[in-house]
PDB file of C-alpha atoms and ligand atoms in Angstrom:
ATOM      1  CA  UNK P   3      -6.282  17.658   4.842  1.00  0.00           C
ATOM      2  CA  UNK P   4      -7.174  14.266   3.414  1.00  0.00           C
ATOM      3  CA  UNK P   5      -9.181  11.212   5.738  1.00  0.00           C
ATOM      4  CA  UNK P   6      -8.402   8.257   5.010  1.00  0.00           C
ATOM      5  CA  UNK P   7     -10.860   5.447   6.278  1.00  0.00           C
ATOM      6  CA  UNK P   8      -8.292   2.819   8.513  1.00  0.00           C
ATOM      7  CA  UNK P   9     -10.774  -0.515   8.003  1.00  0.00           C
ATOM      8  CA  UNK P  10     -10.110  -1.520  12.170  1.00  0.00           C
ATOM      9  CA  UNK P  11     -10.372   2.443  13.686  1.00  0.00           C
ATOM     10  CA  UNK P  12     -12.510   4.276  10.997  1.00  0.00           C
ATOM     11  CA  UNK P  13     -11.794   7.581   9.407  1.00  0.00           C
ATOM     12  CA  UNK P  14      -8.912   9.371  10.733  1.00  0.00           C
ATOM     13  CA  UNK P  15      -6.586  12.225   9.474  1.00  0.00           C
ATOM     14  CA  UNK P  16      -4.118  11.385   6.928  1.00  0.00           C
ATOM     15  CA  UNK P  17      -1.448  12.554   9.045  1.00  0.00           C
ATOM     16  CA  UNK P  18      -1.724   9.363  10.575  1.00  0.00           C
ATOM     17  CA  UNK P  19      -1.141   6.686   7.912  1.00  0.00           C
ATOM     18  CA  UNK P  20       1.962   5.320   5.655  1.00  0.00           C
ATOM     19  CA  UNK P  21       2.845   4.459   2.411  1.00  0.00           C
ATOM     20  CA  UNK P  22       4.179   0.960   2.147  1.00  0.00           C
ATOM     21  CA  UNK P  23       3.729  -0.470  -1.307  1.00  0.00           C
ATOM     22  CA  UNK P  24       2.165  -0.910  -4.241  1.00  0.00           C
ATOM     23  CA  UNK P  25      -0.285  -4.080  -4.061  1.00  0.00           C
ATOM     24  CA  UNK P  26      -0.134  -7.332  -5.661  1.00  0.00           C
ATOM     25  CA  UNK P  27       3.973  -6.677  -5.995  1.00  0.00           C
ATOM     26  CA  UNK P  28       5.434 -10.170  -6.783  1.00  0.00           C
ATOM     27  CA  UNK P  29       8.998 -10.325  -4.766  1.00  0.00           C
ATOM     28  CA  UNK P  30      11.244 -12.411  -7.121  1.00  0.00           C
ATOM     29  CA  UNK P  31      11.882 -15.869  -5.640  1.00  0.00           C
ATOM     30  CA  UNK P  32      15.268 -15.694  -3.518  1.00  0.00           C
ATOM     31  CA  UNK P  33      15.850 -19.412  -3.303  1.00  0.00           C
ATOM     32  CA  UNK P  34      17.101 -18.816  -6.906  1.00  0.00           C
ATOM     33  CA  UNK P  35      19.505 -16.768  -7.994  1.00  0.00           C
ATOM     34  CA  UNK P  36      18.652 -13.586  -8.656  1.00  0.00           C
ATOM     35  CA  UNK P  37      20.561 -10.918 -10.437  1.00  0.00           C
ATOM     36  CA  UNK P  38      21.767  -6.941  -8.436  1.00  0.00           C
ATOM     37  CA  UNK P  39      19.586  -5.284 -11.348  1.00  0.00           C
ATOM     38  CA  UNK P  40      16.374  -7.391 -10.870  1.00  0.00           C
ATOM     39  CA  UNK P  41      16.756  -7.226  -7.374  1.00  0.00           C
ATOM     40  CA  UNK P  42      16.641  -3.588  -7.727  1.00  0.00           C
ATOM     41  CA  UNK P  43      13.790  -3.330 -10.166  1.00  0.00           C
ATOM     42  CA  UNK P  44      11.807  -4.749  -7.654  1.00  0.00           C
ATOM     43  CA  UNK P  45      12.806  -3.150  -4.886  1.00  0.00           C
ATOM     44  CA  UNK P  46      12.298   0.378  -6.888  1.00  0.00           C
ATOM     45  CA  UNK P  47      10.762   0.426 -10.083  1.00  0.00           C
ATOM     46  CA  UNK P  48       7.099   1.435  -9.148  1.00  0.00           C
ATOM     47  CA  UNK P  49       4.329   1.411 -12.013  1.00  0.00           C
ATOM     48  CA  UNK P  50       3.104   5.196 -11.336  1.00  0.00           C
ATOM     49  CA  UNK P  51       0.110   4.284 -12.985  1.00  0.00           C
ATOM     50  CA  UNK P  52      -2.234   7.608 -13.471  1.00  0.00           C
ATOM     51  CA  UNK P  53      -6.198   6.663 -12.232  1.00  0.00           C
ATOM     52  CA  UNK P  54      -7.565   3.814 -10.383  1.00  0.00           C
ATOM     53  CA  UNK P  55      -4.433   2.290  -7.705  1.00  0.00           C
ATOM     54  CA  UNK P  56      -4.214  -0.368  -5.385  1.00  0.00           C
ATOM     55  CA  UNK P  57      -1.732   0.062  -2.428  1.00  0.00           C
ATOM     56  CA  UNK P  58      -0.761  -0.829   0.707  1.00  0.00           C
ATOM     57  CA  UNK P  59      -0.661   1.557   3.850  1.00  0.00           C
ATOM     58  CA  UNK P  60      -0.259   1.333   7.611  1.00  0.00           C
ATOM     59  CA  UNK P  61      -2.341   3.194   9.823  1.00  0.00           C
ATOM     60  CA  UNK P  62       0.588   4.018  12.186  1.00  0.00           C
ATOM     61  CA  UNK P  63      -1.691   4.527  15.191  1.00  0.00           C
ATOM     62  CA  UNK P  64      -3.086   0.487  15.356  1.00  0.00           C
ATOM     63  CA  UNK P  65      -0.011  -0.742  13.185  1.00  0.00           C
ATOM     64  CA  UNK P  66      -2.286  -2.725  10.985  1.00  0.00           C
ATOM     65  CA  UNK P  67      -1.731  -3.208   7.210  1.00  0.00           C
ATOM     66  CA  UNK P  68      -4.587  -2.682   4.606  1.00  0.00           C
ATOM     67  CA  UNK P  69      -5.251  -2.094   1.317  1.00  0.00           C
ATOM     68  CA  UNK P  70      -6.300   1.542   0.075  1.00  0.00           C
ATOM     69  CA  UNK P  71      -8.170   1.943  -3.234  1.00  0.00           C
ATOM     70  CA  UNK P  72      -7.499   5.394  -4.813  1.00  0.00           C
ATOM     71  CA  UNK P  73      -7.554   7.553  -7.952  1.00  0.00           C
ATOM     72  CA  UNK P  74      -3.501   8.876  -8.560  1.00  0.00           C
ATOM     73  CA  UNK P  75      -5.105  11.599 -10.609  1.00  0.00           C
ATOM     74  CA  UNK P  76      -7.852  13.091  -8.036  1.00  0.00           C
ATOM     75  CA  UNK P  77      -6.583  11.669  -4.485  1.00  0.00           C
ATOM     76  CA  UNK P  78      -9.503  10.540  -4.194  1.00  0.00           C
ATOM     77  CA  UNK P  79     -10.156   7.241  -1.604  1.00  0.00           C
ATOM     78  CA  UNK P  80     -12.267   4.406  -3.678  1.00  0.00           C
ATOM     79  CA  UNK P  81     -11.956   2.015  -0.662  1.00  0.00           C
ATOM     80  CA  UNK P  82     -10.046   0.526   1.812  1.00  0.00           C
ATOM     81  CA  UNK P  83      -9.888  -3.266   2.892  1.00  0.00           C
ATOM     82  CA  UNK P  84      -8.057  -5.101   5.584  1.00  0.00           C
ATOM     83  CA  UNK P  85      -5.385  -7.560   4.981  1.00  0.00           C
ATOM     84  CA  UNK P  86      -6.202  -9.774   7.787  1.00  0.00           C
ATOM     85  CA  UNK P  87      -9.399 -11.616   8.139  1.00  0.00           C
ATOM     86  CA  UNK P  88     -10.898 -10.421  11.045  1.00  0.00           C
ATOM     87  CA  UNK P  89     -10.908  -7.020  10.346  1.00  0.00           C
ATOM     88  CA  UNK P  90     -14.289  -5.425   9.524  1.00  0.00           C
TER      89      UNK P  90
HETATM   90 ZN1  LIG D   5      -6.245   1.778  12.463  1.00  0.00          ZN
END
């Protein structure tokens, strides 16, 4: 078992949190047009990157987004910090 660190409830079990993206993902402007195979790149090419990530999770139990700093090679958590401003 992993805990991960949810920046509005504190450390809780991995169990409950969710994958949702990698971070600083640029959706492709859709008031232009915009080709099926770009559209699909971005929806699911991922970078896979091996070492230091950025991504963003949901800690299912509050609902809130963040974003989780972590090492793709060791699992291990760098950091976590909320998306919205008011979160600590
Ligand atoms: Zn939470």
């Amino acid at each position: 078992m992993q805990v991960f660190t949810c920046p509005f409830c504190g450390p809780r079990n991995e169990t409950e949190f969710h994958f949702v993206a990698e971070a600083g993902k640029v959706r492709p402007d859709t008031t232009q047009p915009i080709s099926d195979a770009e559209w699909a790149t971005y929806l699911h090419t991922q970078r896979n990157e091996k070492g230091p990530v950025r991504e963003v999770w949901m800690h299912t139990t509050c609902a809130e987004l963040f974003v989780m700093q972590r090492d793709s090679v060791t699992m291990a958590v760098l950091g976590t910090q909320a998306l919205r401003k008011d979160g600590s």
